[in-house]
Amino acid sequence: MTLINESHPEEFILLGFADRPWLELPLFVILLITYPMAMMGNLTIILVSRLDPHLHSPMYFFLTNLSFLDMCYTTSIVPQMLFNLGTSKKTISYLGCIVQLYFFSMMGGTECLLLALMSFDRYVAICRPLHYTLIMNQRILLVFIVWLTGMIYAISEASVTVKLPLCDINKLDHLLCEIPVLIKAACGEKEANELTLSVVCILIGAVPLCLILASYASIGHAIFKIKSSEGRKKAFGTCSSHLIVVSLFYGPGISMYLQPLSSISRDQPKFMALFYGVMTPTLNPFIYTLRNKDVKGALGKLMSRIFSSK
């Protein structure tokens, strides 16, 4: 194996589904439909949460942050995917690859922490209601810490990854530039990078997931103590949407980042990235809208206001 020149290649060739070209057109059509849906759905959540005074609460403040994050998350990969799938050119510049690597990593790490923060919000609201206002008055600081931690994670992990020497030619068997795939494509001693990735992913992925599960265990215990069936139904309704979103995001993420890179199959990174980078941001707004009476009511009022003004 030869090394790409000591600095870096001018561009990467993203092989994607080059061995199965019949997949490219259906995937292009799916992305062409889901991307505008994801943008419109998350933008709607943001507008509704900001325009309706009844939704000016910490829970919906965190939800607007999640929607904004999902818009950035999917935008960091889908336009480039559409370009590569729609043309014969399957390349991305070195600078474009590094920018995508940083942003995709930052959004993924931030979402892990933000979902944990949202579960903590539900835990305090249901299990410690008397302390809710005092704790959640710091919501801006909490969200700032979450975004800052996600940024630090991306800068540290991606910076170590891009320094690895690349083997043979500048080809990546993926649809985008992602840390595990770049580590797998590198040559030389990379065990330290794999160990670092595992440790960091445990800290930023597995630890928040454990906190989420602990929060919902306490929430479930508290819900069963509520005497009113209406009260139990309302408490469960505010948590069920978040639990679905957590399952959709963490399931593929864990299967990709918390297992040895040697055990990852060839196509697994491609399908997992499509799921947690495209499908989850697309589904989130519908999950929160369809399962949340407050959001549905605010959306209905907003739509009626728009049509009445016309």
mmCIF file with all atom_site columns, C-alpha atoms in Angstrom, residues 2-216:
data_model
loop_
_atom_site.group_PDB
_atom_site.id
_atom_site.type_symbol
_atom_site.label_atom_id
_atom_site.label_alt_id
_atom_site.label_comp_id
_atom_site.label_asym_id
_atom_site.label_entity_id
_atom_site.label_seq_id
_atom_site.pdbx_PDB_ins_code
_atom_site.Cartn_x
_atom_site.Cartn_y
_atom_site.Cartn_z
_atom_site.occupancy
_atom_site.B_iso_or_equiv
_atom_site.pdbx_formal_charge
_atom_site.auth_seq_id
_atom_site.auth_comp_id
_atom_site.auth_asym_id
_atom_site.auth_atom_id
_atom_site.pdbx_PDB_model_num
ATOM 1   C CA . THR A 1 2   ? 1.212   3.482  -0.803  1.00 0.00 ? 2   THR A CA 1
ATOM 2   C CA . LEU A 1 3   ? 0.385   6.605  1.115   1.00 0.00 ? 3   LEU A CA 1
ATOM 3   C CA . ILE A 1 4   ? -1.423  9.563  -0.354  1.00 0.00 ? 4   ILE A CA 1
ATOM 4   C CA . ASN A 1 5   ? 1.063   12.459 -0.410  1.00 0.00 ? 5   ASN A CA 1
ATOM 5   C CA . GLU A 1 6   ? 2.139   13.702 2.987   1.00 0.00 ? 6   GLU A CA 1
ATOM 6   C CA . SER A 1 7   ? -0.259  16.648 3.054   1.00 0.00 ? 7   SER A CA 1
ATOM 7   C CA . HIS A 1 8   ? -3.634  15.447 1.753   1.00 0.00 ? 8   HIS A CA 1
ATOM 8   C CA . PRO A 1 9   ? -5.439  14.457 -1.460  1.00 0.00 ? 9   PRO A CA 1
ATOM 9   C CA . GLU A 1 10  ? -7.120  17.147 -3.537  1.00 0.00 ? 10  GLU A CA 1
ATOM 10  C CA . GLU A 1 11  ? -10.420 15.304 -3.423  1.00 0.00 ? 11  GLU A CA 1
ATOM 11  C CA . PHE A 1 12  ? -12.086 12.105 -2.260  1.00 0.00 ? 12  PHE A CA 1
ATOM 12  C CA . ILE A 1 13  ? -14.060 9.717  -4.438  1.00 0.00 ? 13  ILE A CA 1
ATOM 13  C CA . LEU A 1 14  ? -17.220 8.635  -2.606  1.00 0.00 ? 14  LEU A CA 1
ATOM 14  C CA . LEU A 1 15  ? -18.030 5.180  -3.931  1.00 0.00 ? 15  LEU A CA 1
ATOM 15  C CA . GLY A 1 16  ? -21.479 5.040  -2.344  1.00 0.00 ? 16  GLY A CA 1
ATOM 16  C CA . PHE A 1 17  ? -23.460 2.299  -4.083  1.00 0.00 ? 17  PHE A CA 1
ATOM 17  C CA . ALA A 1 18  ? -21.178 2.116  -7.122  1.00 0.00 ? 18  ALA A CA 1
ATOM 18  C CA . ASP A 1 19  ? -21.491 -1.676 -7.112  1.00 0.00 ? 19  ASP A CA 1
ATOM 19  C CA . ARG A 1 20  ? -25.297 -1.340 -7.186  1.00 0.00 ? 20  ARG A CA 1
ATOM 20  C CA . PRO A 1 21  ? -26.038 1.599  -9.513  1.00 0.00 ? 21  PRO A CA 1
ATOM 21  C CA . TRP A 1 22  ? -29.724 0.649  -9.684  1.00 0.00 ? 22  TRP A CA 1
ATOM 22  C CA . LEU A 1 23  ? -30.043 1.986  -6.102  1.00 0.00 ? 23  LEU A CA 1
ATOM 23  C CA . GLU A 1 24  ? -28.923 5.500  -7.002  1.00 0.00 ? 24  GLU A CA 1
ATOM 24  C CA . LEU A 1 25  ? -32.103 6.752  -8.715  1.00 0.00 ? 25  LEU A CA 1
ATOM 25  C CA . PRO A 1 26  ? -34.525 5.547  -5.982  1.00 0.00 ? 26  PRO A CA 1
ATOM 26  C CA . LEU A 1 27  ? -32.208 6.989  -3.318  1.00 0.00 ? 27  LEU A CA 1
ATOM 27  C CA . PHE A 1 28  ? -31.990 10.297 -5.209  1.00 0.00 ? 28  PHE A CA 1
ATOM 28  C CA . VAL A 1 29  ? -35.808 10.495 -5.386  1.00 0.00 ? 29  VAL A CA 1
ATOM 29  C CA . ILE A 1 30  ? -36.170 9.617  -1.684  1.00 0.00 ? 30  ILE A CA 1
ATOM 30  C CA . LEU A 1 31  ? -33.672 12.321 -0.668  1.00 0.00 ? 31  LEU A CA 1
ATOM 31  C CA . LEU A 1 32  ? -35.317 14.814 -3.015  1.00 0.00 ? 32  LEU A CA 1
ATOM 32  C CA . ILE A 1 33  ? -38.607 14.241 -1.165  1.00 0.00 ? 33  ILE A CA 1
ATOM 33  C CA . THR A 1 34  ? -37.402 13.829 2.415   1.00 0.00 ? 34  THR A CA 1
ATOM 34  C CA . TYR A 1 35  ? -34.992 16.779 2.513   1.00 0.00 ? 35  TYR A CA 1
ATOM 35  C CA . PRO A 1 36  ? -37.650 19.485 1.843   1.00 0.00 ? 36  PRO A CA 1
ATOM 36  C CA . MET A 1 37  ? -39.980 17.630 4.237   1.00 0.00 ? 37  MET A CA 1
ATOM 37  C CA . ALA A 1 38  ? -37.324 17.702 6.959   1.00 0.00 ? 38  ALA A CA 1
ATOM 38  C CA . MET A 1 39  ? -36.629 21.397 6.428   1.00 0.00 ? 39  MET A CA 1
ATOM 39  C CA . MET A 1 40  ? -40.299 22.406 6.298   1.00 0.00 ? 40  MET A CA 1
ATOM 40  C CA . GLY A 1 41  ? -41.307 20.210 9.222   1.00 0.00 ? 41  GLY A CA 1
ATOM 41  C CA . ASN A 1 42  ? -38.555 21.431 11.544  1.00 0.00 ? 42  ASN A CA 1
ATOM 42  C CA . LEU A 1 43  ? -39.019 25.046 10.470  1.00 0.00 ? 43  LEU A CA 1
ATOM 43  C CA . THR A 1 44  ? -42.744 24.712 11.235  1.00 0.00 ? 44  THR A CA 1
ATOM 44  C CA . ILE A 1 45  ? -41.948 23.442 14.747  1.00 0.00 ? 45  ILE A CA 1
ATOM 45  C CA . ILE A 1 46  ? -39.648 26.434 15.316  1.00 0.00 ? 46  ILE A CA 1
ATOM 46  C CA . LEU A 1 47  ? -42.201 28.973 14.051  1.00 0.00 ? 47  LEU A CA 1
ATOM 47  C CA . VAL A 1 48  ? -45.106 27.462 15.978  1.00 0.00 ? 48  VAL A CA 1
ATOM 48  C CA . SER A 1 49  ? -43.082 27.291 19.196  1.00 0.00 ? 49  SER A CA 1
ATOM 49  C CA . ARG A 1 50  ? -41.988 30.917 18.867  1.00 0.00 ? 50  ARG A CA 1
ATOM 50  C CA . LEU A 1 51  ? -45.293 32.416 17.711  1.00 0.00 ? 51  LEU A CA 1
ATOM 51  C CA . ASP A 1 52  ? -47.669 30.713 20.174  1.00 0.00 ? 52  ASP A CA 1
ATOM 52  C CA . PRO A 1 53  ? -47.360 32.158 23.712  1.00 0.00 ? 53  PRO A CA 1
ATOM 53  C CA . HIS A 1 54  ? -48.606 28.876 25.215  1.00 0.00 ? 54  HIS A CA 1
ATOM 54  C CA . LEU A 1 55  ? -45.459 27.147 23.920  1.00 0.00 ? 55  LEU A CA 1
ATOM 55  C CA . HIS A 1 56  ? -42.992 29.581 25.519  1.00 0.00 ? 56  HIS A CA 1
ATOM 56  C CA . SER A 1 57  ? -41.849 26.978 28.025  1.00 0.00 ? 57  SER A CA 1
ATOM 57  C CA . PRO A 1 58  ? -38.483 25.248 28.558  1.00 0.00 ? 58  PRO A CA 1
ATOM 58  C CA . MET A 1 59  ? -39.730 22.025 26.927  1.00 0.00 ? 59  MET A CA 1
ATOM 59  C CA . TYR A 1 60  ? -40.523 23.787 23.660  1.00 0.00 ? 60  TYR A CA 1
ATOM 60  C CA . PHE A 1 61  ? -37.351 25.872 23.894  1.00 0.00 ? 61  PHE A CA 1
ATOM 61  C CA . PHE A 1 62  ? -35.410 22.601 23.830  1.00 0.00 ? 62  PHE A CA 1
ATOM 62  C CA . LEU A 1 63  ? -37.643 21.316 21.033  1.00 0.00 ? 63  LEU A CA 1
ATOM 63  C CA . THR A 1 64  ? -36.876 24.361 18.856  1.00 0.00 ? 64  THR A CA 1
ATOM 64  C CA . ASN A 1 65  ? -33.174 23.743 19.445  1.00 0.00 ? 65  ASN A CA 1
ATOM 65  C CA . LEU A 1 66  ? -33.632 20.115 18.386  1.00 0.00 ? 66  LEU A CA 1
ATOM 66  C CA . SER A 1 67  ? -35.463 21.221 15.236  1.00 0.00 ? 67  SER A CA 1
ATOM 67  C CA . PHE A 1 68  ? -32.759 23.743 14.364  1.00 0.00 ? 68  PHE A CA 1
ATOM 68  C CA . LEU A 1 69  ? -30.083 21.124 15.010  1.00 0.00 ? 69  LEU A CA 1
ATOM 69  C CA . ASP A 1 70  ? -31.869 18.607 12.768  1.00 0.00 ? 70  ASP A CA 1
ATOM 70  C CA . MET A 1 71  ? -32.045 21.168 9.973   1.00 0.00 ? 71  MET A CA 1
ATOM 71  C CA . CYS A 1 72  ? -28.287 21.712 10.231  1.00 0.00 ? 72  CYS A CA 1
ATOM 72  C CA . TYR A 1 73  ? -27.658 17.974 10.588  1.00 0.00 ? 73  TYR A CA 1
ATOM 73  C CA . THR A 1 74  ? -29.422 16.942 7.407   1.00 0.00 ? 74  THR A CA 1
ATOM 74  C CA . THR A 1 75  ? -28.149 19.994 5.472   1.00 0.00 ? 75  THR A CA 1
ATOM 75  C CA . SER A 1 76  ? -24.557 19.007 6.249   1.00 0.00 ? 76  SER A CA 1
ATOM 76  C CA . ILE A 1 77  ? -24.895 15.866 4.110   1.00 0.00 ? 77  ILE A CA 1
ATOM 77  C CA . VAL A 1 78  ? -27.969 15.802 1.839   1.00 0.00 ? 78  VAL A CA 1
ATOM 78  C CA . PRO A 1 79  ? -27.102 18.527 -0.752  1.00 0.00 ? 79  PRO A CA 1
ATOM 79  C CA . GLN A 1 80  ? -23.753 16.862 -1.447  1.00 0.00 ? 80  GLN A CA 1
ATOM 80  C CA . MET A 1 81  ? -25.440 13.428 -1.612  1.00 0.00 ? 81  MET A CA 1
ATOM 81  C CA . LEU A 1 82  ? -27.995 14.727 -4.105  1.00 0.00 ? 82  LEU A CA 1
ATOM 82  C CA . PHE A 1 83  ? -25.239 16.205 -6.273  1.00 0.00 ? 83  PHE A CA 1
ATOM 83  C CA . ASN A 1 84  ? -23.254 12.955 -6.293  1.00 0.00 ? 84  ASN A CA 1
ATOM 84  C CA . LEU A 1 85  ? -26.294 10.766 -6.908  1.00 0.00 ? 85  LEU A CA 1
ATOM 85  C CA . GLY A 1 86  ? -27.629 13.049 -9.657  1.00 0.00 ? 86  GLY A CA 1
ATOM 86  C CA . THR A 1 87  ? -24.380 13.320 -11.617 1.00 0.00 ? 87  THR A CA 1
ATOM 87  C CA . SER A 1 88  ? -21.610 11.007 -12.763 1.00 0.00 ? 88  SER A CA 1
ATOM 88  C CA . LYS A 1 89  ? -19.135 12.918 -10.585 1.00 0.00 ? 89  LYS A CA 1
ATOM 89  C CA . LYS A 1 90  ? -18.865 11.127 -7.231  1.00 0.00 ? 90  LYS A CA 1
ATOM 90  C CA . THR A 1 91  ? -16.243 13.349 -5.639  1.00 0.00 ? 91  THR A CA 1
ATOM 91  C CA . ILE A 1 92  ? -15.950 15.778 -2.768  1.00 0.00 ? 92  ILE A CA 1
ATOM 92  C CA . SER A 1 93  ? -13.056 18.183 -2.293  1.00 0.00 ? 93  SER A CA 1
ATOM 93  C CA . TYR A 1 94  ? -10.689 17.633 0.610   1.00 0.00 ? 94  TYR A CA 1
ATOM 94  C CA . LEU A 1 95  ? -11.839 20.879 2.244   1.00 0.00 ? 95  LEU A CA 1
ATOM 95  C CA . GLY A 1 96  ? -15.493 19.968 1.655   1.00 0.00 ? 96  GLY A CA 1
ATOM 96  C CA . CYS A 1 97  ? -14.895 16.549 3.211   1.00 0.00 ? 97  CYS A CA 1
ATOM 97  C CA . ILE A 1 98  ? -13.247 18.042 6.317   1.00 0.00 ? 98  ILE A CA 1
ATOM 98  C CA . VAL A 1 99  ? -16.027 20.645 6.740   1.00 0.00 ? 99  VAL A CA 1
ATOM 99  C CA . GLN A 1 100 ? -18.648 17.915 6.384   1.00 0.00 ? 100 GLN A CA 1
ATOM 100 C CA . LEU A 1 101 ? -16.761 15.735 8.869   1.00 0.00 ? 101 LEU A CA 1
ATOM 101 C CA . TYR A 1 102 ? -16.680 18.497 11.493  1.00 0.00 ? 102 TYR A CA 1
ATOM 102 C CA . PHE A 1 103 ? -20.299 19.573 11.070  1.00 0.00 ? 103 PHE A CA 1
ATOM 103 C CA . PHE A 1 104 ? -21.741 16.061 10.892  1.00 0.00 ? 104 PHE A CA 1
ATOM 104 C CA . SER A 1 105 ? -19.787 15.051 14.006  1.00 0.00 ? 105 SER A CA 1
ATOM 105 C CA . MET A 1 106 ? -20.747 18.206 15.876  1.00 0.00 ? 106 MET A CA 1
ATOM 106 C CA . MET A 1 107 ? -24.454 17.838 15.112  1.00 0.00 ? 107 MET A CA 1
ATOM 107 C CA . GLY A 1 108 ? -24.425 14.161 16.057  1.00 0.00 ? 108 GLY A CA 1
ATOM 108 C CA . GLY A 1 109 ? -22.638 14.748 19.360  1.00 0.00 ? 109 GLY A CA 1
ATOM 109 C CA . THR A 1 110 ? -24.830 17.734 20.200  1.00 0.00 ? 110 THR A CA 1
ATOM 110 C CA . GLU A 1 111 ? -28.013 15.771 19.480  1.00 0.00 ? 111 GLU A CA 1
ATOM 111 C CA . CYS A 1 112 ? -26.930 13.001 21.884  1.00 0.00 ? 112 CYS A CA 1
ATOM 112 C CA . LEU A 1 113 ? -26.554 15.565 24.668  1.00 0.00 ? 113 LEU A CA 1
ATOM 113 C CA . LEU A 1 114 ? -29.648 17.598 23.746  1.00 0.00 ? 114 LEU A CA 1
ATOM 114 C CA . LEU A 1 115 ? -31.869 14.502 23.861  1.00 0.00 ? 115 LEU A CA 1
ATOM 115 C CA . ALA A 1 116 ? -30.479 13.785 27.338  1.00 0.00 ? 116 ALA A CA 1
ATOM 116 C CA . LEU A 1 117 ? -31.210 17.376 28.386  1.00 0.00 ? 117 LEU A CA 1
ATOM 117 C CA . MET A 1 118 ? -34.774 17.071 27.096  1.00 0.00 ? 118 MET A CA 1
ATOM 118 C CA . SER A 1 119 ? -35.288 13.906 29.139  1.00 0.00 ? 119 SER A CA 1
ATOM 119 C CA . PHE A 1 120 ? -33.909 15.728 32.194  1.00 0.00 ? 120 PHE A CA 1
ATOM 120 C CA . ASP A 1 121 ? -36.467 18.485 31.561  1.00 0.00 ? 121 ASP A CA 1
ATOM 121 C CA . ARG A 1 122 ? -39.279 15.908 31.629  1.00 0.00 ? 122 ARG A CA 1
ATOM 122 C CA . TYR A 1 123 ? -37.811 14.294 34.750  1.00 0.00 ? 123 TYR A CA 1
ATOM 123 C CA . VAL A 1 124 ? -37.755 17.601 36.659  1.00 0.00 ? 124 VAL A CA 1
ATOM 124 C CA . ALA A 1 125 ? -41.251 18.560 35.425  1.00 0.00 ? 125 ALA A CA 1
ATOM 125 C CA . ILE A 1 126 ? -42.827 15.284 36.585  1.00 0.00 ? 126 ILE A CA 1
ATOM 126 C CA . CYS A 1 127 ? -40.658 14.153 39.507  1.00 0.00 ? 127 CYS A CA 1
ATOM 127 C CA . ARG A 1 128 ? -39.499 17.528 40.916  1.00 0.00 ? 128 ARG A CA 1
ATOM 128 C CA . PRO A 1 129 ? -42.218 19.996 39.895  1.00 0.00 ? 129 PRO A CA 1
ATOM 129 C CA . LEU A 1 130 ? -41.502 22.428 42.760  1.00 0.00 ? 130 LEU A CA 1
ATOM 130 C CA . HIS A 1 131 ? -37.919 22.852 41.538  1.00 0.00 ? 131 HIS A CA 1
ATOM 131 C CA . TYR A 1 132 ? -38.812 23.052 37.831  1.00 0.00 ? 132 TYR A CA 1
ATOM 132 C CA . THR A 1 133 ? -38.900 26.842 37.451  1.00 0.00 ? 133 THR A CA 1
ATOM 133 C CA . LEU A 1 134 ? -35.685 27.327 39.426  1.00 0.00 ? 134 LEU A CA 1
ATOM 134 C CA . ILE A 1 135 ? -33.710 24.727 37.456  1.00 0.00 ? 135 ILE A CA 1
ATOM 135 C CA . MET A 1 136 ? -35.089 25.472 33.990  1.00 0.00 ? 136 MET A CA 1
ATOM 136 C CA . ASN A 1 137 ? -34.529 29.205 34.346  1.00 0.00 ? 137 ASN A CA 1
ATOM 137 C CA . GLN A 1 138 ? -30.980 28.184 33.395  1.00 0.00 ? 138 GLN A CA 1
ATOM 138 C CA . ARG A 1 139 ? -32.159 26.632 30.112  1.00 0.00 ? 139 ARG A CA 1
ATOM 139 C CA . ILE A 1 140 ? -30.143 29.002 27.911  1.00 0.00 ? 140 ILE A CA 1
ATOM 140 C CA . LEU A 1 141 ? -26.972 28.154 29.818  1.00 0.00 ? 141 LEU A CA 1
ATOM 141 C CA . LEU A 1 142 ? -27.757 24.428 29.638  1.00 0.00 ? 142 LEU A CA 1
ATOM 142 C CA . VAL A 1 143 ? -28.298 24.551 25.868  1.00 0.00 ? 143 VAL A CA 1
ATOM 143 C CA . PHE A 1 144 ? -25.107 26.609 25.429  1.00 0.00 ? 144 PHE A CA 1
ATOM 144 C CA . ILE A 1 145 ? -23.137 23.946 27.333  1.00 0.00 ? 145 ILE A CA 1
ATOM 145 C CA . VAL A 1 146 ? -24.668 21.218 25.154  1.00 0.00 ? 146 VAL A CA 1
ATOM 146 C CA . TRP A 1 147 ? -23.708 22.988 21.899  1.00 0.00 ? 147 TRP A CA 1
ATOM 147 C CA . LEU A 1 148 ? -20.239 23.832 23.206  1.00 0.00 ? 148 LEU A CA 1
ATOM 148 C CA . THR A 1 149 ? -19.598 20.225 24.274  1.00 0.00 ? 149 THR A CA 1
ATOM 149 C CA . GLY A 1 150 ? -20.726 18.955 20.863  1.00 0.00 ? 150 GLY A CA 1
ATOM 150 C CA . MET A 1 151 ? -18.357 21.409 19.196  1.00 0.00 ? 151 MET A CA 1
ATOM 151 C CA . ILE A 1 152 ? -15.428 20.363 21.408  1.00 0.00 ? 152 ILE A CA 1
ATOM 152 C CA . TYR A 1 153 ? -16.155 16.693 20.662  1.00 0.00 ? 153 TYR A CA 1
ATOM 153 C CA . ALA A 1 154 ? -16.177 17.309 16.902  1.00 0.00 ? 154 ALA A CA 1
ATOM 154 C CA . ILE A 1 155 ? -13.026 19.412 16.907  1.00 0.00 ? 155 ILE A CA 1
ATOM 155 C CA . SER A 1 156 ? -11.060 16.969 19.041  1.00 0.00 ? 156 SER A CA 1
ATOM 156 C CA . GLU A 1 157 ? -12.161 13.722 17.385  1.00 0.00 ? 157 GLU A CA 1
ATOM 157 C CA . ALA A 1 158 ? -12.209 14.962 13.781  1.00 0.00 ? 158 ALA A CA 1
ATOM 158 C CA . SER A 1 159 ? -8.841  16.728 14.139  1.00 0.00 ? 159 SER A CA 1
ATOM 159 C CA . VAL A 1 160 ? -7.190  13.474 15.246  1.00 0.00 ? 160 VAL A CA 1
ATOM 160 C CA . THR A 1 161 ? -8.878  11.555 12.420  1.00 0.00 ? 161 THR A CA 1
ATOM 161 C CA . VAL A 1 162 ? -7.806  13.841 9.564   1.00 0.00 ? 162 VAL A CA 1
ATOM 162 C CA . LYS A 1 163 ? -4.162  13.489 10.600  1.00 0.00 ? 163 LYS A CA 1
ATOM 163 C CA . LEU A 1 164 ? -4.184  9.763  9.793   1.00 0.00 ? 164 LEU A CA 1
ATOM 164 C CA . PRO A 1 165 ? -2.278  8.780  6.607   1.00 0.00 ? 165 PRO A CA 1
ATOM 165 C CA . LEU A 1 166 ? -4.527  7.461  3.841   1.00 0.00 ? 166 LEU A CA 1
ATOM 166 C CA . CYS A 1 167 ? -3.836  4.199  2.052   1.00 0.00 ? 167 CYS A CA 1
ATOM 167 C CA . ASP A 1 168 ? -3.709  3.419  -1.637  1.00 0.00 ? 168 ASP A CA 1
ATOM 168 C CA . ILE A 1 169 ? -5.970  5.880  -3.482  1.00 0.00 ? 169 ILE A CA 1
ATOM 169 C CA . ASN A 1 170 ? -8.345  8.555  -2.239  1.00 0.00 ? 170 ASN A CA 1
ATOM 170 C CA . LYS A 1 171 ? -11.493 6.435  -2.255  1.00 0.00 ? 171 LYS A CA 1
ATOM 171 C CA . LEU A 1 172 ? -14.055 6.225  0.549   1.00 0.00 ? 172 LEU A CA 1
ATOM 172 C CA . ASP A 1 173 ? -16.636 3.443  0.440   1.00 0.00 ? 173 ASP A CA 1
ATOM 173 C CA . HIS A 1 174 ? -19.381 5.700  1.764   1.00 0.00 ? 174 HIS A CA 1
ATOM 174 C CA . LEU A 1 175 ? -21.908 8.387  0.801   1.00 0.00 ? 175 LEU A CA 1
ATOM 175 C CA . LEU A 1 176 ? -20.272 11.054 2.974   1.00 0.00 ? 176 LEU A CA 1
ATOM 176 C CA . CYS A 1 177 ? -17.214 11.843 5.087   1.00 0.00 ? 177 CYS A CA 1
ATOM 177 C CA . GLU A 1 178 ? -17.709 10.208 8.497   1.00 0.00 ? 178 GLU A CA 1
ATOM 178 C CA . ILE A 1 179 ? -15.164 9.517  11.237  1.00 0.00 ? 179 ILE A CA 1
ATOM 179 C CA . PRO A 1 180 ? -15.398 5.656  11.408  1.00 0.00 ? 180 PRO A CA 1
ATOM 180 C CA . VAL A 1 181 ? -15.093 5.355  7.618   1.00 0.00 ? 181 VAL A CA 1
ATOM 181 C CA . LEU A 1 182 ? -12.038 7.626  7.448   1.00 0.00 ? 182 LEU A CA 1
ATOM 182 C CA . ILE A 1 183 ? -10.366 5.693  10.267  1.00 0.00 ? 183 ILE A CA 1
ATOM 183 C CA . LYS A 1 184 ? -11.126 2.421  8.485   1.00 0.00 ? 184 LYS A CA 1
ATOM 184 C CA . ALA A 1 185 ? -9.667  3.817  5.219   1.00 0.00 ? 185 ALA A CA 1
ATOM 185 C CA . ALA A 1 186 ? -6.456  4.930  6.930   1.00 0.00 ? 186 ALA A CA 1
ATOM 186 C CA . CYS A 1 187 ? -3.313  2.821  7.158   1.00 0.00 ? 187 CYS A CA 1
ATOM 187 C CA . GLY A 1 188 ? -0.523  2.506  9.666   1.00 0.00 ? 188 GLY A CA 1
ATOM 188 C CA . GLU A 1 189 ? -1.095  2.347  13.398  1.00 0.00 ? 189 GLU A CA 1
ATOM 189 C CA . LYS A 1 190 ? -4.695  3.370  14.019  1.00 0.00 ? 190 LYS A CA 1
ATOM 190 C CA . GLU A 1 191 ? -5.574  1.322  17.100  1.00 0.00 ? 191 GLU A CA 1
ATOM 191 C CA . ALA A 1 192 ? -5.157  4.451  19.245  1.00 0.00 ? 192 ALA A CA 1
ATOM 192 C CA . ASN A 1 193 ? -7.692  6.294  17.055  1.00 0.00 ? 193 ASN A CA 1
ATOM 193 C CA . GLU A 1 194 ? -10.172 3.432  17.310  1.00 0.00 ? 194 GLU A CA 1
ATOM 194 C CA . LEU A 1 195 ? -9.759  3.326  21.088  1.00 0.00 ? 195 LEU A CA 1
ATOM 195 C CA . THR A 1 196 ? -10.148 7.110  21.343  1.00 0.00 ? 196 THR A CA 1
ATOM 196 C CA . LEU A 1 197 ? -13.290 6.988  19.184  1.00 0.00 ? 197 LEU A CA 1
ATOM 197 C CA . SER A 1 198 ? -14.768 4.245  21.384  1.00 0.00 ? 198 SER A CA 1
ATOM 198 C CA . VAL A 1 199 ? -14.012 6.116  24.628  1.00 0.00 ? 199 VAL A CA 1
ATOM 199 C CA . VAL A 1 200 ? -15.317 9.452  23.349  1.00 0.00 ? 200 VAL A CA 1
ATOM 200 C CA . CYS A 1 201 ? -18.463 7.835  21.927  1.00 0.00 ? 201 CYS A CA 1
ATOM 201 C CA . ILE A 1 202 ? -19.115 6.165  25.273  1.00 0.00 ? 202 ILE A CA 1
ATOM 202 C CA . LEU A 1 203 ? -18.829 9.543  26.992  1.00 0.00 ? 203 LEU A CA 1
ATOM 203 C CA . ILE A 1 204 ? -20.960 11.458 24.508  1.00 0.00 ? 204 ILE A CA 1
ATOM 204 C CA . GLY A 1 205 ? -23.335 8.678  23.479  1.00 0.00 ? 205 GLY A CA 1
ATOM 205 C CA . ALA A 1 206 ? -23.636 5.859  25.994  1.00 0.00 ? 206 ALA A CA 1
ATOM 206 C CA . VAL A 1 207 ? -23.488 8.019  29.140  1.00 0.00 ? 207 VAL A CA 1
ATOM 207 C CA . PRO A 1 208 ? -26.308 10.368 27.970  1.00 0.00 ? 208 PRO A CA 1
ATOM 208 C CA . LEU A 1 209 ? -28.338 7.313  26.934  1.00 0.00 ? 209 LEU A CA 1
ATOM 209 C CA . CYS A 1 210 ? -27.935 5.834  30.430  1.00 0.00 ? 210 CYS A CA 1
ATOM 210 C CA . LEU A 1 211 ? -29.081 9.164  31.905  1.00 0.00 ? 211 LEU A CA 1
ATOM 211 C CA . ILE A 1 212 ? -32.103 9.146  29.573  1.00 0.00 ? 212 ILE A CA 1
ATOM 212 C CA . LEU A 1 213 ? -33.037 5.615  30.630  1.00 0.00 ? 213 LEU A CA 1
ATOM 213 C CA . ALA A 1 214 ? -32.574 6.494  34.314  1.00 0.00 ? 214 ALA A CA 1
ATOM 214 C CA . SER A 1 215 ? -34.737 9.604  33.874  1.00 0.00 ? 215 SER A CA 1
ATOM 215 C CA . TYR A 1 216 ? -37.544 7.655  32.247  1.00 0.00 ? 216 TYR A CA 1
#
